Amino acid sequence: MRVFDFFALTILAVVPILWCRHRLPLLVRRDPPLTDQQAVTIGAVVAALLSGMYIYRYVVFR
């Protein structure tokens, strides 16, 4: 893997978690409100999906 691939995977792993933690509770109006732990879990799932797609693309189109 090139240096760019490590940088891209780092961004794909961190940004969705941070975005979901800060913005998702504001966007989703529900009762009871979304907790930080739930938002981080959703962000981790999104990050895992994005990273998996990136790695799959790397392996297939290598």
Tab-separated table of C-alpha atoms in Angstrom:
chain	number	residue	atom	x	y	z
A	1	MET	CA	0.000	0.000	0.000
A	2	ARG	CA	1.133	3.488	-0.708
A	3	VAL	CA	1.288	6.310	1.807
A	4	PHE	CA	-1.853	7.789	0.274
A	5	ASP	CA	-3.777	4.589	1.015
A	6	PHE	CA	-2.871	4.749	4.707
A	7	PHE	CA	-3.881	8.412	4.808
A	8	ALA	CA	-7.188	7.678	3.044
A	9	LEU	CA	-7.998	4.789	5.387
A	10	THR	CA	-7.230	6.961	8.394
A	11	ILE	CA	-9.608	9.641	7.134
A	12	LEU	CA	-12.283	7.040	6.315
A	13	ALA	CA	-11.994	5.572	9.803
A	14	VAL	CA	-12.000	8.811	11.825
A	15	VAL	CA	-14.219	11.336	10.038
A	16	PRO	CA	-17.528	9.377	10.093
A	17	ILE	CA	-17.168	8.674	13.819
A	18	LEU	CA	-16.467	12.307	14.669
A	19	TRP	CA	-19.210	13.590	12.348
A	20	CYS	CA	-21.806	11.211	13.766
A	21	ARG	CA	-20.823	12.061	17.327
A	22	HIS	CA	-21.206	15.801	16.822
A	23	ARG	CA	-23.865	16.218	14.133
A	24	LEU	CA	-26.120	13.164	14.176
A	25	PRO	CA	-27.824	13.938	17.517
A	26	LEU	CA	-28.715	17.377	16.121
A	27	LEU	CA	-30.143	15.968	12.886
A	28	VAL	CA	-32.161	13.096	14.351
A	29	ARG	CA	-35.102	14.303	16.390
A	30	ARG	CA	-36.377	11.479	18.532
A	31	ASP	CA	-37.517	10.831	22.060
A	32	PRO	CA	-35.388	9.826	23.956
A	33	PRO	CA	-32.568	11.705	22.214
A	34	LEU	CA	-29.651	9.906	20.607
A	35	THR	CA	-26.784	9.400	23.072
A	36	ASP	CA	-23.106	9.920	22.287
A	37	GLN	CA	-22.462	6.184	22.543
A	38	GLN	CA	-25.203	5.379	20.027
A	39	ALA	CA	-23.941	8.063	17.643
A	40	VAL	CA	-20.361	6.763	17.893
A	41	THR	CA	-21.579	3.214	17.236
A	42	ILE	CA	-23.402	4.363	14.095
A	43	GLY	CA	-20.282	6.254	13.019
A	44	ALA	CA	-18.116	3.180	13.591
A	45	VAL	CA	-20.428	1.075	11.417
A	46	VAL	CA	-20.309	3.679	8.652
A	47	ALA	CA	-16.515	3.905	8.975
A	48	ALA	CA	-16.184	0.115	8.789
A	49	LEU	CA	-18.338	-0.004	5.649
A	50	LEU	CA	-16.388	2.784	3.936
A	51	SER	CA	-13.029	1.277	4.898
A	52	GLY	CA	-14.160	-2.159	3.748
A	53	MET	CA	-15.220	-0.776	0.377
A	54	TYR	CA	-11.888	1.021	0.027
A	55	ILE	CA	-9.892	-2.119	0.884
A	56	TYR	CA	-12.072	-4.214	-1.458
A	57	ARG	CA	-11.425	-1.727	-4.252
A	58	TYR	CA	-7.706	-1.855	-3.512
A	59	VAL	CA	-7.592	-5.660	-3.592
A	60	VAL	CA	-9.742	-6.058	-6.720
A	61	PHE	CA	-8.186	-3.287	-8.811
A	62	ARG	CA	-4.604	-3.730	-7.652
